[in-house]
Tab-separated table of C-alpha atoms and ligand atoms in Angstrom:
chain	number	residue	atom	x	y	z
A	933	MET	CA	0.005	0.002	0.001
A	934	GLN	CA	1.992	2.962	-1.296
A	935	ILE	CA	2.053	6.165	0.703
A	936	SER	CA	-0.234	8.860	-0.732
A	937	GLU	CA	0.662	12.486	-1.571
A	938	LYS	CA	-1.361	13.692	1.403
A	939	GLN	CA	0.311	11.244	3.759
A	940	LEU	CA	3.725	12.305	2.424
A	941	SER	CA	3.041	15.944	3.211
A	942	GLN	CA	1.877	14.949	6.689
A	943	VAL	CA	5.099	12.990	7.238
A	944	ASP	CA	7.087	15.952	5.971
A	945	HIS	CA	5.419	18.147	8.588
A	946	GLN	CA	6.156	15.590	11.328
A	947	VAL	CA	9.794	15.289	10.235
A	948	LYS	CA	10.259	19.062	10.526
A	949	ARG	CA	8.678	19.072	13.997
A	950	LEU	CA	10.920	16.215	15.145
A	951	ILE	CA	14.047	17.971	13.913
A	952	ALA	CA	12.970	21.160	15.723
A	953	ALA	CA	12.305	19.194	18.927
A	954	ASP	CA	15.786	17.653	18.619
A	955	ASN	CA	14.738	14.368	20.217
A	956	PHE	CA	16.305	10.999	19.366
A	957	TYR	CA	14.571	10.799	16.019
A	958	GLY	CA	15.228	14.451	15.174
A	959	LYS	CA	18.915	13.847	15.864
A	960	ARG	CA	18.857	10.694	13.735
A	961	LEU	CA	17.337	12.660	10.840
A	962	LYS	CA	20.006	15.341	11.156
A	963	GLU	CA	22.750	12.729	11.148
A	964	ALA	CA	21.224	11.222	8.004
A	965	GLY	CA	21.113	14.675	6.441
A	966	VAL	CA	17.313	14.588	6.064
A	967	ASP	CA	15.387	17.833	6.371
A	968	SER	CA	12.251	17.102	4.326
A	969	VAL	CA	10.212	14.313	2.749
A	970	ALA	CA	8.794	14.938	-0.721
A	971	THR	CA	8.770	11.597	-2.528
A	972	VAL	CA	8.086	7.922	-1.868
A	973	GLU	CA	11.838	7.296	-2.084
A	974	ASP	CA	12.496	9.982	0.534
A	975	PHE	CA	10.035	8.228	2.801
A	976	LEU	CA	11.525	4.782	2.280
A	977	ASN	CA	14.955	6.154	3.127
A	978	LEU	CA	13.826	7.393	6.541
A	979	PRO	CA	15.398	5.435	9.405
A	980	PHE	CA	13.270	3.022	11.434
A	981	SER	CA	12.533	3.577	15.110
A	982	GLU	CA	12.551	0.768	17.664
A	983	LYS	CA	11.130	0.198	21.111
A	984	GLN	CA	14.660	0.437	22.494
A	985	ASP	CA	14.956	4.034	21.195
A	986	LEU	CA	11.780	4.876	23.054
A	987	ARG	CA	13.070	3.311	26.264
A	988	GLU	CA	16.246	5.330	26.052
A	989	ALA	CA	14.148	8.505	25.828
A	990	TYR	CA	12.748	7.803	29.318
A	991	PRO	CA	11.158	9.737	30.949
A	992	LEU	CA	9.979	12.524	28.636
A	993	GLY	CA	12.459	12.508	25.780
A	994	LEU	CA	9.781	11.720	23.203
A	995	MET	CA	7.921	14.963	23.828
A	996	THR	CA	7.691	16.847	20.554
A	997	CYS	CA	5.327	19.628	21.632
A	998	SER	CA	5.669	22.186	24.417
A	999	GLU	CA	4.921	20.831	27.869
A	1000	ASP	CA	1.981	23.249	28.234
A	1001	GLU	CA	0.161	21.230	25.624
A	1002	VAL	CA	0.606	17.831	27.282
A	1003	VAL	CA	-2.564	16.735	29.076
A	1004	ARG	CA	-1.704	13.133	29.927
A	1005	ILE	CA	0.949	10.473	29.697
A	1006	HIS	CA	0.633	6.745	29.234
A	1007	SER	CA	3.211	4.083	29.727
A	1008	SER	CA	3.776	0.655	28.318
A	1009	SER	CA	4.380	-2.096	30.819
A	1010	GLY	CA	8.066	-2.401	31.481
A	1011	THR	CA	8.295	-6.186	31.561
A	1012	THR	CA	11.681	-6.022	29.878
A	1013	GLY	CA	13.759	-3.043	30.934
A	1014	MET	CA	12.701	0.590	31.182
A	1015	PRO	CA	9.089	1.547	30.535
A	1016	VAL	CA	8.209	3.805	27.645
A	1017	ILE	CA	6.395	7.077	28.400
A	1018	ILE	CA	4.185	8.575	25.725
A	1019	PRO	CA	2.965	12.169	26.193
A	1020	TYR	CA	-0.464	13.077	24.695
A	1021	THR	CA	-1.856	16.512	23.812
A	1022	ALA	CA	-5.597	17.223	24.046
A	1023	LYS	CA	-5.814	16.662	20.294
A	1024	ASP	CA	-4.023	13.308	20.564
A	1025	VAL	CA	-6.515	12.157	23.204
A	1026	ASP	CA	-9.359	13.379	21.011
A	1027	ASP	CA	-8.001	11.746	17.849
A	1028	TRP	CA	-7.572	8.470	19.698
A	1029	GLY	CA	-11.175	8.694	20.945
A	1030	GLU	CA	-12.408	9.317	17.387
A	1031	MET	CA	-10.494	6.281	16.136
A	1032	PHE	CA	-11.896	4.157	18.934
A	1033	LYS	CA	-15.429	5.413	18.278
A	1034	ARG	CA	-14.979	4.338	14.665
A	1035	CYS	CA	-13.924	0.879	15.895
A	1036	TYR	CA	-17.153	0.511	17.868
A	1037	GLU	CA	-19.124	1.703	14.848
A	1038	TYR	CA	-17.429	-0.840	12.579
A	1039	ALA	CA	-18.467	-3.502	15.078
A	1040	GLY	CA	-22.055	-2.305	14.758
A	1041	ILE	CA	-22.109	-0.921	18.312
A	1042	THR	CA	-24.332	2.146	18.866
A	1043	SER	CA	-25.199	4.753	21.500
A	1044	ARG	CA	-27.903	2.339	22.720
A	1045	ASP	CA	-25.326	-0.228	23.819
A	1046	ARG	CA	-24.021	-0.826	27.327
A	1047	ILE	CA	-20.325	-1.526	27.209
A	1048	GLN	CA	-18.678	-3.440	30.035
A	1049	ILE	CA	-14.983	-2.603	30.050
A	1050	THR	CA	-12.717	-5.143	31.750
A	1051	PRO	CA	-9.208	-4.137	30.584
A	1052	GLY	CA	-7.163	-2.316	33.249
A	1053	TYR	CA	-7.267	1.423	33.939
A	1054	GLY	CA	-4.203	3.387	34.940
A	1055	LEU	CA	-0.890	4.095	33.310
A	1056	TRP	CA	-1.567	1.877	30.384
A	1057	THR	CA	-3.766	2.659	27.466
A	1058	ALA	CA	-6.203	-0.228	27.717
A	1059	GLY	CA	-9.238	0.597	29.889
A	1060	ILE	CA	-9.182	4.334	29.363
A	1061	GLY	CA	-9.046	3.879	25.572
A	1062	PHE	CA	-12.155	1.689	25.577
A	1063	GLN	CA	-13.812	4.251	27.859
A	1064	ASN	CA	-12.924	7.283	25.766
A	1065	GLY	CA	-14.305	5.728	22.561
A	1066	CYS	CA	-17.445	4.602	24.351
A	1067	GLU	CA	-18.182	8.097	25.637
A	1068	LYS	CA	-17.552	9.597	22.195
A	1069	LEU	CA	-19.996	7.105	20.747
A	1070	GLY	CA	-22.523	8.053	23.397
A	1071	ALA	CA	-22.918	4.507	24.677
A	1072	MET	CA	-23.093	3.657	28.374
A	1073	ALA	CA	-19.694	2.722	29.783
A	1074	ILE	CA	-19.535	0.249	32.659
A	1075	PRO	CA	-15.923	0.795	33.724
A	1076	MET	CA	-15.184	-2.393	35.640
A	1077	GLY	CA	-11.483	-2.872	35.069
A	1078	PRO	CA	-10.029	-6.372	35.414
A	1079	GLY	CA	-10.753	-9.147	37.891
A	1080	ASN	CA	-13.460	-9.677	40.525
A	1081	THR	CA	-15.440	-12.111	38.440
A	1082	ASP	CA	-18.384	-12.276	40.863
A	1083	LYS	CA	-18.945	-8.562	40.582
A	1084	GLN	CA	-18.372	-8.593	36.812
A	1085	LEU	CA	-21.123	-11.165	36.347
A	1086	GLN	CA	-23.467	-9.422	38.771
A	1087	MET	CA	-23.126	-6.112	36.913
A	1088	MET	CA	-23.386	-7.898	33.584
A	1089	MET	CA	-26.763	-9.334	34.635
A	1090	ASP	CA	-28.149	-6.332	36.534
A	1091	LEU	CA	-27.148	-3.704	33.991
A	1092	LYS	CA	-27.853	-5.966	30.990
A	1093	SER	CA	-24.479	-5.254	29.375
A	1094	THR	CA	-24.663	-5.779	25.627
A	1095	VAL	CA	-20.945	-5.511	24.844
A	1096	ILE	CA	-17.964	-6.999	26.639
A	1097	CYS	CA	-14.450	-5.607	26.136
A	1098	ALA	CA	-11.742	-7.973	27.320
A	1099	THR	CA	-8.583	-9.849	26.566
A	1100	SER	CA	-9.233	-13.195	24.941
A	1101	SER	CA	-8.201	-15.105	28.067
A	1102	TYR	CA	-10.516	-13.096	30.340
A	1103	ALA	CA	-13.388	-13.430	27.871
A	1104	LEU	CA	-12.888	-17.189	27.934
A	1105	LEU	CA	-12.817	-17.231	31.721
A	1106	LEU	CA	-16.076	-15.254	31.877
A	1107	ALA	CA	-17.666	-17.558	29.302
A	1108	GLU	CA	-16.720	-20.614	31.350
A	1109	GLU	CA	-18.030	-19.060	34.578
A	1110	ILE	CA	-21.335	-18.192	32.933
A	1111	GLU	CA	-21.642	-21.765	31.719
A	1112	LYS	CA	-20.660	-23.189	35.124
A	1113	ARG	CA	-23.123	-21.025	37.042
A	1114	GLY	CA	-25.924	-21.702	34.567
A	1115	ILE	CA	-26.724	-18.006	34.186
A	1116	ARG	CA	-26.566	-17.731	30.443
A	1117	ASN	CA	-30.260	-16.822	30.158
A	1118	LYS	CA	-29.616	-13.775	32.371
A	1119	ILE	CA	-26.812	-12.498	30.136
A	1120	HIS	CA	-27.646	-9.973	27.383
A	1121	LEU	CA	-24.291	-9.767	25.619
A	1122	LYS	CA	-24.373	-9.497	21.827
A	1123	LYS	CA	-20.819	-8.562	20.957
A	1124	GLY	CA	-17.297	-8.854	22.285
A	1125	VAL	CA	-14.424	-6.492	21.480
A	1126	ILE	CA	-11.262	-8.418	22.135
A	1127	GLY	CA	-7.758	-6.952	22.350
A	1128	SER	CA	-5.791	-8.369	19.484
A	1129	GLU	CA	-3.273	-10.501	21.285
A	1130	ARG	CA	-2.544	-13.616	19.345
A	1131	TRP	CA	-5.355	-16.077	19.834
A	1132	GLY	CA	-6.278	-19.200	17.969
A	1133	GLU	CA	-9.381	-19.863	15.945
A	1134	LYS	CA	-10.388	-22.622	18.388
A	1135	MET	CA	-10.397	-20.257	21.394
A	1136	ARG	CA	-12.307	-17.705	19.370
A	1137	LYS	CA	-14.985	-20.219	18.424
A	1138	ARG	CA	-15.312	-21.346	22.013
A	1139	ILE	CA	-15.839	-17.833	23.401
A	1140	SER	CA	-18.209	-16.973	20.607
A	1141	SER	CA	-20.323	-20.105	20.936
A	1142	GLU	CA	-20.384	-20.276	24.741
A	1143	LEU	CA	-21.467	-16.651	25.035
A	1144	GLY	CA	-23.472	-16.635	21.811
A	1145	ILE	CA	-21.868	-13.376	20.676
A	1146	GLU	CA	-20.063	-11.875	17.667
A	1147	LEU	CA	-16.380	-11.210	18.278
A	1148	TYR	CA	-14.289	-8.298	16.997
A	1149	ASP	CA	-10.500	-8.054	17.104
A	1150	ILE	CA	-9.250	-4.617	18.012
A	1151	TYR	CA	-5.652	-3.657	17.263
A	1152	GLY	CA	-3.345	-1.124	18.839
A	1153	LEU	CA	-0.240	-0.500	20.905
A	1154	THR	CA	0.646	2.058	23.522
A	1155	GLU	CA	3.447	3.559	21.457
A	1156	ILE	CA	0.836	4.434	18.779
A	1157	TYR	CA	-2.082	5.911	20.816
A	1158	GLY	CA	-3.206	2.518	22.260
A	1159	PRO	CA	-5.925	0.030	21.281
A	1160	GLY	CA	-8.369	1.335	18.684
A	1161	ILE	CA	-6.269	1.903	15.578
A	1162	GLY	CA	-7.970	-0.950	13.703
A	1163	ILE	CA	-10.801	-3.494	13.928
A	1164	ASN	CA	-12.564	-6.016	11.746
A	1165	CYS	CA	-16.030	-5.247	10.380
A	1166	LYS	CA	-18.974	-7.681	10.339
A	1167	TYR	CA	-17.654	-9.334	7.163
A	1168	ASP	CA	-14.627	-10.428	9.174
A	1169	THR	CA	-12.156	-10.081	6.328
A	1170	GLY	CA	-9.263	-8.699	8.389
A	1171	MET	CA	-8.934	-5.507	10.454
A	1172	HIS	CA	-9.586	-2.124	8.833
A	1173	TYR	CA	-7.070	0.468	10.049
A	1174	TRP	CA	-7.345	4.217	10.067
A	1175	ASP	CA	-5.093	5.496	7.305
A	1176	ASP	CA	-6.140	9.102	7.917
A	1177	TYR	CA	-4.194	8.933	11.205
A	1178	LEU	CA	-1.553	6.309	10.428
A	1179	TYR	CA	0.516	4.970	7.579
A	1180	LEU	CA	1.258	1.241	7.763
A	1181	GLU	CA	3.987	-0.609	5.923
A	1182	ILE	CA	4.655	-4.339	5.901
A	1183	ILE	CA	8.365	-5.082	5.747
A	1184	ASP	CA	10.526	-8.150	5.470
A	1185	PRO	CA	11.937	-8.219	9.018
A	1186	ALA	CA	15.286	-9.468	7.763
A	1187	THR	CA	15.933	-6.917	5.014
A	1188	GLY	CA	13.761	-3.997	6.135
A	1189	LYS	CA	12.330	-3.712	2.616
A	1190	ASN	CA	8.596	-3.348	1.913
A	1191	VAL	CA	6.904	-6.560	0.753
A	1192	PRO	CA	4.108	-6.605	-1.869
A	1193	ASP	CA	0.515	-6.313	-0.615
A	1194	GLY	CA	-0.772	-9.723	0.459
A	1195	GLU	CA	2.593	-10.991	1.688
A	1196	TRP	CA	3.314	-11.551	5.374
A	1197	GLY	CA	5.851	-9.434	7.218
A	1198	GLU	CA	6.291	-7.001	10.105
A	1199	ILE	CA	3.970	-4.040	10.641
A	1200	VAL	CA	5.772	-0.689	10.666
A	1201	ILE	CA	3.696	2.350	11.684
A	1202	THR	CA	4.127	6.059	11.040
A	1203	THR	CA	1.813	8.456	12.902
A	1204	LEU	CA	0.549	11.205	10.582
A	1205	VAL	CA	-0.984	13.770	12.928
A	1206	LYS	CA	0.257	12.921	16.413
A	1207	GLU	CA	1.475	15.967	18.368
A	1208	GLY	CA	2.825	14.740	21.717
A	1209	ALA	CA	5.072	11.936	20.511
A	1210	PRO	CA	4.968	11.377	16.757
A	1211	LEU	CA	6.716	8.214	15.584
A	1212	ILE	CA	8.177	7.608	12.174
A	1213	ARG	CA	8.540	4.072	10.814
A	1214	PHE	CA	8.116	2.425	14.193
A	1215	ARG	CA	8.845	-1.301	14.065
A	1216	THR	CA	6.087	-3.102	15.964
A	1217	HIS	CA	7.509	-6.634	15.482
A	1218	ASP	CA	3.872	-7.741	14.977
A	1219	LEU	CA	3.377	-9.958	11.962
A	1220	SER	CA	0.563	-9.414	9.533
A	1221	ARG	CA	-0.115	-8.644	5.903
A	1222	ILE	CA	-2.063	-6.074	3.909
A	1223	ILE	CA	-5.228	-7.682	2.561
A	1224	PRO	CA	-5.510	-6.608	-1.066
A	1225	GLY	CA	-8.784	-5.609	-2.678
A	1226	GLU	CA	-12.020	-4.127	-1.375
A	1227	CYS	CA	-14.005	-5.269	1.642
A	1228	PRO	CA	-17.677	-6.123	0.965
A	1229	CYS	CA	-18.609	-3.476	3.554
A	1230	GLY	CA	-17.483	-0.794	1.081
A	1231	SER	CA	-15.094	0.896	3.529
A	1232	HIS	CA	-12.068	2.513	1.885
A	1233	HIS	CA	-9.950	2.043	4.980
A	1234	PRO	CA	-7.375	-0.634	4.138
A	1235	ARG	CA	-7.133	-3.931	5.993
A	1236	ILE	CA	-4.466	-5.982	7.722
A	1237	ASP	CA	-4.800	-9.611	8.726
A	1238	VAL	CA	-5.182	-10.710	12.338
A	1239	ILE	CA	-1.787	-10.523	14.053
A	1240	SER	CA	-0.147	-13.904	13.567
A	1241	GLY	CA	2.811	-13.599	15.900
A	1242	ARG	CA	6.039	-11.702	16.408
A	1243	SER	CA	8.747	-11.157	13.833
A	1244	ASP	CA	11.198	-12.667	16.315
A	1245	ASP	CA	9.494	-16.009	15.483
A	1246	MET	CA	10.442	-15.795	11.823
A	1247	MET	CA	12.652	-18.535	10.373
A	1248	LYS	CA	14.783	-18.124	7.301
A	1249	ILE	CA	15.100	-21.471	5.535
A	1250	LYS	CA	16.753	-21.947	2.155
A	1251	GLY	CA	16.518	-18.181	1.689
A	1252	VAL	CA	12.732	-18.144	2.280
A	1253	ASN	CA	11.049	-16.402	5.201
A	1254	VAL	CA	8.789	-18.846	7.006
A	1255	PHE	CA	6.465	-18.096	9.887
A	1256	PRO	CA	5.102	-20.758	12.273
A	1257	LYS	CA	1.629	-19.397	11.502
A	1258	GLN	CA	1.900	-20.493	7.872
A	1259	ILE	CA	2.758	-24.055	8.869
A	1260	GLU	CA	-0.001	-23.987	11.469
A	1261	GLU	CA	-2.567	-22.946	8.848
A	1262	ILE	CA	-1.508	-25.731	6.501
A	1263	LEU	CA	-1.681	-28.326	9.283
A	1264	GLY	CA	-5.120	-26.965	10.199
A	1265	THR	CA	-6.439	-28.115	6.817
A	1266	PHE	CA	-5.825	-31.778	7.799
A	1267	PRO	CA	-8.676	-32.890	10.091
A	1268	GLU	CA	-6.796	-36.053	11.090
A	1269	LEU	CA	-4.008	-34.005	12.755
A	1270	SER	CA	-4.092	-32.539	16.284
A	1271	SER	CA	-3.253	-28.865	16.861
A	1272	GLU	CA	0.188	-29.778	18.227
A	1273	TYR	CA	3.285	-29.722	16.048
A	1274	GLN	CA	7.011	-29.248	16.297
A	1275	ILE	CA	9.323	-27.797	13.680
A	1276	ARG	CA	13.021	-28.617	13.696
A	1277	ILE	CA	15.404	-26.826	11.388
A	1278	SER	CA	18.886	-28.165	10.862
A	1279	HIS	CA	21.778	-27.810	8.493
A	1280	LEU	CA	22.913	-31.099	6.989
A	1281	ASP	CA	25.374	-31.690	4.134
A	1282	GLY	CA	25.442	-27.986	3.248
A	1283	LYS	CA	21.652	-27.691	3.083
A	1284	ASP	CA	18.929	-26.384	5.375
A	1285	THR	CA	16.302	-28.978	6.226
A	1286	MET	CA	12.991	-28.573	7.909
A	1287	ARG	CA	11.420	-31.454	9.761
A	1288	ILE	CA	7.822	-31.154	10.898
A	1289	TYR	CA	6.476	-33.483	13.576
A	1290	VAL	CA	2.701	-33.746	13.651
A	1291	GLU	CA	0.313	-35.830	15.750
A	1292	ALA	CA	-2.484	-37.974	14.371
A	1293	SER	CA	-4.867	-40.476	15.847
A	1294	GLY	CA	-6.827	-43.218	14.126
A	1295	VAL	CA	-4.704	-43.056	11.007
A	1296	ASN	CA	-3.468	-46.305	9.442
A	1297	ASP	CA	-1.521	-45.005	6.508
A	1298	PHE	CA	1.048	-42.674	8.083
A	1299	LYS	CA	3.110	-42.634	4.927
A	1300	SER	CA	0.439	-41.244	2.668
A	1301	LEU	CA	-0.451	-38.597	5.261
A	1302	GLN	CA	3.216	-37.581	5.510
A	1303	GLN	CA	3.392	-37.165	1.764
A	1304	ARG	CA	0.202	-35.125	1.577
A	1305	VAL	CA	1.351	-32.764	4.340
A	1306	ALA	CA	4.743	-32.335	2.697
A	1307	ALA	CA	3.105	-31.556	-0.639
A	1308	ALA	CA	0.801	-28.967	0.973
A	1309	VAL	CA	3.792	-27.244	2.617
A	1310	LYS	CA	5.722	-27.281	-0.643
A	1311	SER	CA	2.861	-25.689	-2.576
A	1312	ARG	CA	2.500	-22.873	-0.035
A	1313	ILE	CA	6.107	-22.190	1.002
A	1314	GLY	CA	8.108	-23.444	-1.953
A	1315	PHE	CA	10.214	-26.230	-0.553
A	1316	THR	CA	9.538	-29.758	0.646
A	1317	PRO	CA	9.913	-30.480	4.373
A	1318	ILE	CA	10.422	-33.886	5.930
A	1319	VAL	CA	7.208	-34.773	7.733
A	1320	TYR	CA	6.910	-37.255	10.578
A	1321	VAL	CA	3.518	-38.332	11.832
A	1322	VAL	CA	3.616	-39.399	15.485
A	1323	GLU	CA	1.023	-40.764	17.934
A	1324	LEU	CA	-1.367	-38.373	19.642
A	1325	GLY	CA	0.163	-37.093	22.901
A	1326	PHE	CA	3.741	-37.684	21.782
A	1327	LEU	CA	4.720	-34.024	21.419
A	1328	PRO	CA	5.386	-31.820	24.454
A	1329	ARG	CA	2.527	-29.407	25.315
A	1330	SER	CA	3.580	-25.783	25.447
A	1331	GLU	CA	1.805	-22.459	25.963
A	1332	LYS	CA	4.215	-20.600	23.770
A	1333	LYS	CA	4.042	-21.114	20.027
A	1334	SER	CA	7.690	-20.150	19.648
A	1335	LYS	CA	8.662	-23.232	21.688
A	1336	ARG	CA	7.332	-25.289	18.828
A	1337	VAL	CA	10.161	-24.213	16.592
A	1338	ILE	CA	13.626	-25.536	17.305
A	1339	ASP	CA	16.411	-24.147	15.190
A	1340	GLU	CA	19.389	-26.503	15.467
A	1341	ARG	CA	21.504	-24.653	12.910
A	1342	PHE	CA	23.134	-22.340	15.389
A	1343	GLN	CA	23.681	-24.749	18.277
B	2739	ZN	ZN1	-15.131	-4.184	5.990
């Protein structure tokens, strides 16, 4: 999705502000001898920014406006190292609310809905983002925050909440509790807006069927406003994102070059109108792809696919970028296989080899299944793996998808 003339002029404006503010990115631009952005090539030559740059700017080094204009800060959780502090102007808060309102609208939520918000309030962008968008929409916010399941369910019944906003794991927990307590006929939920962490199709189906609701994936990250920068519509053909506020690129994480629309890679985001802490070419390390073509809903806002993992999971085999998600999707087309798998990559006799271990039950002809799986991988990825079918329960169970890939080439 090539950057438009309008977006280019917005980036140009941001670049000039960053240079004037002389923050880390302004300095980087000066070092690179950049003082304006007029063409697509100029844009593609701009340096990337990384989470580490933002950490090093702690506490307020990202501020690109005068402090008088800052009305709020948010912070990303500092699970690894220093937290990142993002300053917001009144306009940033307002823009974010408008984007979030649009998300609710795309999910078919209206001012008549009652929205129960379970993500956390505080330094992070979660709860308050859901709240802000809800108020802009004119719906009734029920600002619960996380935890206290008894009270959540009580309020859900008494106030007849029609929308639940939650992480996928909390939505599942609530669904199971509702089932267990036999109170489903007292629940009025119609829709769920779920923070787009990576979650499998099976979990999604379970939440949706146990609660009897439609689910929407909302995308966002604290560095770029917060949740609310994209959501799927009722046609569920990927997440529309708001290209009047943001420019998204999909890059090959290894080379940093843009990939053609439709191909998987890492999402890189440039904010077009942010005042407090504009970011240029910020590497999210989230993997997705631009979905080419038009959505049946008629929206002109482009779409990305549901986040399929982190670019740190990417494997380069025989010169081809491979993501565990691709293998997972192929395996998912074989009903005789379980959802468990293990990928081992090794380097033998001067060649990379990929071995895929899959589990099957009730299958007599392992050999034919192995050949069919190998052929399916070859047609999608371009090379033939060695496939081993093993008995159900043979592979180790792991929460983390990345544990399913073992790269023996560098050991
Ligand atoms: Zn649509």
